[in-house]
mmCIF file of C-alpha atoms and ligand atoms in Angstrom:
data_model
loop_
_atom_site.group_PDB
_atom_site.id
_atom_site.type_symbol
_atom_site.label_atom_id
_atom_site.label_comp_id
_atom_site.label_asym_id
_atom_site.label_seq_id
_atom_site.Cartn_x
_atom_site.Cartn_y
_atom_site.Cartn_z
ATOM 1 C CA MET A 1 -1.463 -5.270 -67.541
ATOM 2 C CA SER A 2 -1.688 -5.993 -71.274
ATOM 3 C CA ARG A 3 -2.183 -9.435 -72.796
ATOM 4 C CA ARG A 4 1.450 -9.486 -73.904
ATOM 5 C CA GLU A 5 2.626 -8.614 -70.431
ATOM 6 C CA GLY A 6 0.494 -11.444 -69.073
ATOM 7 C CA GLU A 7 2.257 -13.762 -71.492
ATOM 8 C CA ARG A 8 5.698 -12.351 -70.694
ATOM 9 C CA TYR A 9 5.279 -12.959 -66.961
ATOM 10 C CA SER A 10 3.309 -16.203 -67.268
ATOM 11 C CA ARG A 11 6.050 -18.322 -65.657
ATOM 12 C CA GLN A 12 6.278 -16.166 -62.533
ATOM 13 C CA ILE A 13 2.619 -15.256 -62.013
ATOM 14 C CA PRO A 14 1.886 -18.739 -60.555
ATOM 15 C CA LEU A 15 4.431 -17.833 -57.845
ATOM 16 C CA ILE A 16 3.486 -14.231 -57.101
ATOM 17 C CA GLY A 17 -0.064 -13.857 -58.439
ATOM 18 C CA VAL A 18 -1.409 -11.171 -60.772
ATOM 19 C CA GLU A 19 -1.568 -8.840 -57.766
ATOM 20 C CA GLY A 20 2.156 -9.446 -57.131
ATOM 21 C CA GLN A 21 2.928 -8.648 -60.746
ATOM 22 C CA VAL A 22 0.911 -5.443 -60.529
ATOM 23 C CA LYS A 23 2.772 -4.570 -57.323
ATOM 24 C CA LEU A 24 6.086 -4.931 -59.164
ATOM 25 C CA LYS A 25 4.824 -2.765 -62.002
ATOM 26 C CA LYS A 26 3.893 -0.026 -59.520
ATOM 27 C CA SER A 27 7.320 -0.181 -57.830
ATOM 28 C CA SER A 28 10.368 2.037 -58.236
ATOM 29 C CA VAL A 29 13.925 0.875 -57.651
ATOM 30 C CA LEU A 30 17.145 2.849 -57.700
ATOM 31 C CA VAL A 31 20.223 0.891 -58.754
ATOM 32 C CA VAL A 32 23.338 2.763 -57.652
ATOM 33 C CA GLY A 33 26.264 1.723 -59.832
ATOM 34 C CA VAL A 34 25.821 -0.146 -63.102
ATOM 35 C CA GLY A 35 29.069 -2.123 -63.036
ATOM 36 C CA GLY A 36 29.491 -5.821 -62.260
ATOM 37 C CA LEU A 37 26.753 -6.030 -59.612
ATOM 38 C CA GLY A 38 24.488 -3.458 -61.225
ATOM 39 C CA SER A 39 24.620 -5.066 -64.690
ATOM 40 C CA VAL A 40 23.123 -8.228 -63.287
ATOM 41 C CA ALA A 41 20.810 -6.806 -60.617
ATOM 42 C CA SER A 42 19.192 -4.282 -62.976
ATOM 43 C CA PHE A 43 18.845 -6.885 -65.744
ATOM 44 C CA TYR A 44 16.776 -9.153 -63.519
ATOM 45 C CA LEU A 45 14.746 -6.302 -62.041
ATOM 46 C CA ALA A 46 13.846 -5.188 -65.566
ATOM 47 C CA ALA A 47 13.151 -8.728 -66.735
ATOM 48 C CA ALA A 48 10.898 -9.343 -63.713
ATOM 49 C CA GLY A 49 8.806 -6.282 -64.559
ATOM 50 C CA VAL A 50 9.698 -3.660 -61.928
ATOM 51 C CA GLY A 51 7.803 -0.671 -63.316
ATOM 52 C CA ARG A 52 10.367 2.067 -62.842
ATOM 53 C CA ILE A 53 14.109 1.583 -62.598
ATOM 54 C CA PHE A 54 16.539 4.438 -62.045
ATOM 55 C CA LEU A 55 20.154 3.732 -63.024
ATOM 56 C CA LEU A 56 22.697 5.982 -61.347
ATOM 57 C CA ASP A 57 26.236 5.858 -62.686
ATOM 58 C CA ASN A 58 28.629 8.457 -63.978
ATOM 59 C CA GLY A 59 31.121 5.981 -65.455
ATOM 60 C CA ILE A 60 32.216 5.310 -69.007
ATOM 61 C CA VAL A 61 32.494 1.775 -70.404
ATOM 62 C CA GLU A 62 36.129 0.603 -70.544
ATOM 63 C CA GLU A 63 37.731 -2.513 -72.003
ATOM 64 C CA SER A 64 38.645 -3.770 -68.490
ATOM 65 C CA ASN A 65 34.942 -3.712 -67.496
ATOM 66 C CA LEU A 66 33.932 -6.338 -70.019
ATOM 67 C CA GLN A 67 35.242 -9.407 -68.122
ATOM 68 C CA ARG A 68 32.357 -8.997 -65.640
ATOM 69 C CA GLN A 69 30.009 -6.101 -66.539
ATOM 70 C CA ILE A 70 27.788 -8.142 -68.800
ATOM 71 C CA MET A 71 25.482 -5.248 -69.668
ATOM 72 C CA TYR A 72 28.070 -3.961 -72.149
ATOM 73 C CA THR A 73 29.721 -5.047 -75.375
ATOM 74 C CA ILE A 74 32.795 -3.928 -77.260
ATOM 75 C CA ASP A 75 30.645 -1.414 -79.181
ATOM 76 C CA ASP A 76 29.932 0.442 -75.936
ATOM 77 C CA ILE A 77 33.527 1.296 -75.020
ATOM 78 C CA GLY A 78 33.809 5.035 -74.395
ATOM 79 C CA LYS A 79 30.047 5.473 -73.906
ATOM 80 C CA PRO A 80 28.282 6.443 -70.644
ATOM 81 C CA LYS A 81 27.211 3.377 -68.697
ATOM 82 C CA ALA A 82 23.870 4.701 -67.452
ATOM 83 C CA ILE A 83 22.738 5.604 -70.976
ATOM 84 C CA VAL A 84 23.894 2.347 -72.594
ATOM 85 C CA ALA A 85 22.347 0.299 -69.777
ATOM 86 C CA ALA A 86 19.025 2.156 -70.047
ATOM 87 C CA GLU A 87 18.846 1.524 -73.803
ATOM 88 C CA ARG A 88 19.637 -2.143 -73.346
ATOM 89 C CA LEU A 89 17.053 -2.637 -70.599
ATOM 90 C CA LYS A 90 14.375 -0.818 -72.608
ATOM 91 C CA ARG A 91 14.912 -3.364 -75.362
ATOM 92 C CA LEU A 92 14.697 -6.185 -72.853
ATOM 93 C CA ASN A 93 11.424 -4.882 -71.419
ATOM 94 C CA PRO A 94 9.512 -2.138 -73.246
ATOM 95 C CA TYR A 95 6.645 -2.279 -70.731
ATOM 96 C CA ILE A 96 8.578 -0.505 -67.970
ATOM 97 C CA ASP A 97 10.304 2.868 -67.513
ATOM 98 C CA ILE A 98 14.073 3.052 -67.268
ATOM 99 C CA GLU A 99 15.606 6.337 -66.226
ATOM 100 C CA PRO A 100 19.356 6.848 -66.552
ATOM 101 C CA ILE A 101 20.998 9.329 -64.179
ATOM 102 C CA GLN A 102 24.453 10.060 -65.466
ATOM 103 C CA GLU A 103 25.803 11.836 -62.410
ATOM 104 C CA ASP A 104 28.081 11.295 -59.429
ATOM 105 C CA LEU A 105 26.454 9.959 -56.271
ATOM 106 C CA THR A 106 26.139 12.776 -53.747
ATOM 107 C CA GLU A 107 24.034 13.228 -50.649
ATOM 108 C CA SER A 108 21.999 16.051 -52.202
ATOM 109 C CA LEU A 109 21.326 14.146 -55.437
ATOM 110 C CA LEU A 110 20.241 11.024 -53.540
ATOM 111 C CA SER A 111 18.042 13.086 -51.204
ATOM 112 C CA LYS A 112 16.243 14.456 -54.259
ATOM 113 C CA ILE A 113 15.636 11.090 -55.945
ATOM 114 C CA ILE A 114 14.917 8.936 -52.909
ATOM 115 C CA ARG A 115 11.398 10.226 -52.224
ATOM 116 C CA ASN A 116 10.078 8.402 -55.293
ATOM 117 C CA ILE A 117 11.967 5.179 -54.629
ATOM 118 C CA ASP A 118 10.741 2.024 -52.855
ATOM 119 C CA VAL A 119 14.115 0.320 -52.517
ATOM 120 C CA ILE A 120 17.738 1.143 -53.296
ATOM 121 C CA VAL A 121 20.147 -1.485 -54.573
ATOM 122 C CA ASP A 122 23.745 -0.748 -53.596
ATOM 123 C CA CYS A 123 25.909 -1.960 -56.475
ATOM 124 C CA LEU A 124 28.895 0.218 -55.635
ATOM 125 C CA ASP A 125 32.568 -0.584 -55.390
ATOM 126 C CA ASN A 126 33.521 2.076 -52.856
ATOM 127 C CA TRP A 127 32.937 2.671 -49.186
ATOM 128 C CA GLU A 128 32.313 6.426 -49.334
ATOM 129 C CA GLY A 129 29.356 5.962 -51.692
ATOM 130 C CA ARG A 130 27.878 3.268 -49.459
ATOM 131 C CA MET A 131 28.018 5.557 -46.457
ATOM 132 C CA ILE A 132 26.063 8.154 -48.455
ATOM 133 C CA ILE A 133 23.379 5.536 -49.201
ATOM 134 C CA ASP A 134 23.353 4.452 -45.538
ATOM 135 C CA ARG A 135 22.876 8.006 -44.263
ATOM 136 C CA VAL A 136 20.255 9.132 -46.777
ATOM 137 C CA ALA A 137 18.303 5.858 -46.631
ATOM 138 C CA HIS A 138 18.050 6.184 -42.836
ATOM 139 C CA ARG A 139 17.074 9.832 -43.027
ATOM 140 C CA TYR A 140 14.151 8.987 -45.331
ATOM 141 C CA GLY A 141 13.377 5.538 -43.898
ATOM 142 C CA LYS A 142 13.989 3.674 -47.160
ATOM 143 C CA PRO A 143 15.260 0.092 -47.306
ATOM 144 C CA PHE A 144 18.304 -0.883 -49.296
ATOM 145 C CA ILE A 145 20.085 -4.003 -50.398
ATOM 146 C CA HIS A 146 23.807 -3.935 -49.735
ATOM 147 C CA ALA A 147 26.281 -6.129 -51.566
ATOM 148 C CA GLY A 148 30.014 -5.913 -51.939
ATOM 149 C CA VAL A 149 32.521 -8.020 -53.852
ATOM 150 C CA TYR A 150 36.258 -8.528 -53.766
ATOM 151 C CA GLY A 151 38.123 -11.283 -55.567
ATOM 152 C CA PHE A 152 36.161 -14.499 -54.978
ATOM 153 C CA TYR A 153 34.450 -13.001 -51.901
ATOM 154 C CA GLY A 154 31.012 -11.461 -51.689
ATOM 155 C CA GLN A 155 28.680 -10.247 -48.949
ATOM 156 C CA LEU A 156 25.048 -9.205 -48.876
ATOM 157 C CA THR A 157 22.482 -7.920 -46.405
ATOM 158 C CA VAL A 158 19.100 -6.173 -46.485
ATOM 159 C CA ILE A 159 18.993 -2.979 -44.453
ATOM 160 C CA ILE A 160 15.617 -1.731 -43.221
ATOM 161 C CA PRO A 161 15.888 1.487 -41.202
ATOM 162 C CA GLY A 162 14.658 0.970 -37.635
ATOM 163 C CA LYS A 163 14.450 -2.804 -37.998
ATOM 164 C CA THR A 164 17.999 -3.875 -38.829
ATOM 165 C CA PRO A 165 21.514 -2.683 -38.114
ATOM 166 C CA CYS A 166 22.759 0.137 -40.294
ATOM 167 C CA LEU A 167 25.825 -0.388 -42.459
ATOM 168 C CA ARG A 168 28.058 1.241 -39.853
ATOM 169 C CA CYS A 169 26.846 -1.159 -37.147
ATOM 170 C CA ILE A 170 27.927 -4.041 -39.345
ATOM 171 C CA PHE A 171 31.168 -2.464 -40.532
ATOM 172 C CA PRO A 172 32.217 0.180 -38.003
ATOM 173 C CA LYS A 173 35.517 0.755 -39.792
ATOM 174 C CA LYS A 174 36.230 1.283 -43.437
ATOM 175 C CA PRO A 175 37.591 -2.021 -44.763
ATOM 176 C CA LYS A 176 41.334 -1.915 -45.262
ATOM 177 C CA ILE A 177 41.745 -2.855 -48.890
ATOM 178 C CA GLU A 178 44.597 -1.108 -50.504
ATOM 179 C CA GLU A 179 44.605 -2.542 -54.001
ATOM 180 C CA SER A 180 43.170 -0.268 -56.627
ATOM 181 C CA PRO A 181 41.492 -1.246 -58.818
ATOM 182 C CA LEU A 182 40.145 -4.177 -56.807
ATOM 183 C CA PRO A 183 40.757 -7.637 -58.209
ATOM 184 C CA ILE A 184 37.399 -9.256 -59.082
ATOM 185 C CA PHE A 185 36.795 -12.783 -60.298
ATOM 186 C CA PRO A 186 34.239 -12.370 -63.143
ATOM 187 C CA THR A 187 31.468 -14.507 -61.668
ATOM 188 C CA THR A 188 31.538 -13.021 -58.127
ATOM 189 C CA PRO A 189 29.471 -9.898 -58.942
ATOM 190 C CA GLY A 190 27.212 -12.116 -61.074
ATOM 191 C CA VAL A 191 26.308 -14.297 -58.091
ATOM 192 C CA LEU A 192 25.818 -11.370 -55.724
ATOM 193 C CA GLY A 193 23.952 -9.251 -58.296
ATOM 194 C CA VAL A 194 21.378 -12.006 -58.788
ATOM 195 C CA LEU A 195 20.913 -12.312 -55.036
ATOM 196 C CA GLU A 196 20.450 -8.545 -54.711
ATOM 197 C CA ALA A 197 17.704 -8.600 -57.341
ATOM 198 C CA ASN A 198 16.102 -11.571 -55.563
ATOM 199 C CA GLU A 199 15.997 -9.756 -52.205
ATOM 200 C CA ALA A 200 14.767 -6.516 -53.828
ATOM 201 C CA LEU A 201 11.907 -8.363 -55.565
ATOM 202 C CA LYS A 202 10.940 -10.170 -52.340
ATOM 203 C CA LEU A 203 10.958 -6.878 -50.490
ATOM 204 C CA LEU A 204 8.767 -5.191 -53.124
ATOM 205 C CA LEU A 205 6.359 -8.127 -52.995
ATOM 206 C CA GLY A 206 6.125 -7.831 -49.204
ATOM 207 C CA ARG A 207 7.490 -11.304 -48.617
ATOM 208 C CA ASP A 208 9.054 -12.513 -45.355
ATOM 209 C CA ASN A 209 12.378 -14.225 -44.885
ATOM 210 C CA LEU A 210 14.548 -11.479 -46.285
ATOM 211 C CA LEU A 211 18.268 -11.477 -45.609
ATOM 212 C CA ALA A 212 17.620 -8.772 -43.004
ATOM 213 C CA ASN A 213 19.493 -8.934 -39.676
ATOM 214 C CA LYS A 214 21.604 -11.511 -41.482
ATOM 215 C CA LEU A 215 24.813 -11.235 -43.458
ATOM 216 C CA LEU A 216 25.291 -13.621 -46.335
ATOM 217 C CA ILE A 217 28.910 -14.440 -47.028
ATOM 218 C CA TYR A 218 30.036 -16.068 -50.246
ATOM 219 C CA ASP A 219 33.411 -17.547 -51.089
ATOM 220 C CA GLY A 220 33.445 -18.623 -54.704
ATOM 221 C CA SER A 221 36.913 -20.152 -54.427
ATOM 222 C CA ILE A 222 35.456 -23.048 -52.403
ATOM 223 C CA GLY A 223 31.759 -22.745 -53.349
ATOM 224 C CA LEU A 224 30.686 -21.662 -49.872
ATOM 225 C CA PHE A 225 27.586 -19.741 -48.793
ATOM 226 C CA GLU A 226 27.221 -18.872 -45.138
ATOM 227 C CA VAL A 227 24.619 -16.758 -43.344
ATOM 228 C CA VAL A 228 25.423 -15.199 -39.965
ATOM 229 C CA GLU A 229 23.065 -13.308 -37.650
ATOM 230 C CA ILE A 230 23.881 -9.652 -37.118
ATOM 231 C CA THR A 231 22.603 -7.151 -34.535
ATOM 232 C CA MET A 232 22.638 -3.401 -34.029
ATOM 233 C CA GLY A 233 25.867 -2.136 -32.487
ATOM 234 C CA PRO A 234 25.063 -0.665 -29.050
ATOM 235 C CA ASP A 235 27.501 2.186 -29.575
ATOM 236 C CA CYS A 236 26.924 2.828 -33.247
ATOM 237 C CA PRO A 237 27.130 6.624 -33.682
ATOM 238 C CA ALA A 238 25.075 6.439 -36.856
ATOM 239 C CA CYS A 239 22.181 4.568 -35.209
ATOM 240 C CA LYS A 240 22.210 7.002 -32.286
ATOM 241 C CA GLU A 241 21.877 9.808 -34.783
ATOM 242 C CA TYR A 242 19.086 8.095 -36.732
ATOM 243 C CA TYR A 243 16.869 6.950 -33.855
HETATM 244 ZN ZN1 LIG B 301 24.144 1.613 -36.726
#
């Protein structure tokens, strides 16, 4: 770690130690989706000094993104999100590697990337993509942070293959939400994105007390946070397949 890096991280090193900082620098995180959640989660992961961050998104910045996707400005409209986000994060922290992947999420793509990844951060807005993460993460035994947002509502859990329920145990059926695009209050993905980065950093640092085997529920309309215990579903077909 250079002298300037020491200075950059001087307010967090008292909390995590130099060895914790080095651990972060040696870590790789994949952020899937650089929208509302991903803008915030990847910003904090980069700021904190995670050494290698992959940004997977095949979207283009649109005007309607800007009420919540704080990575982007009006100059970015029409540009690929992964590329713009990577440039922005490189300017935030030049001491780390940022790798944009401007492609659709598929099982084969994720299977290729996942070997070099320590933790995946699910910042998606669709169920099909999450199921791909769930399957591939379990196949390769990689942890991931799940968050989802809708309106004022948000949810988050840390999934560790073999130690926690899989996503299908928690949500056996695809949620019935018919609106498209989903209504999102601007601050909801902000709150959940920060919490995702927080759990990812704790996980990379090897800390206890993760939101694993627990589901955090947030209702911004009344300022409520609630954490409920969750367990593996005895009849979960996915878990039976994995273990
Ligand atoms: Zn399961």
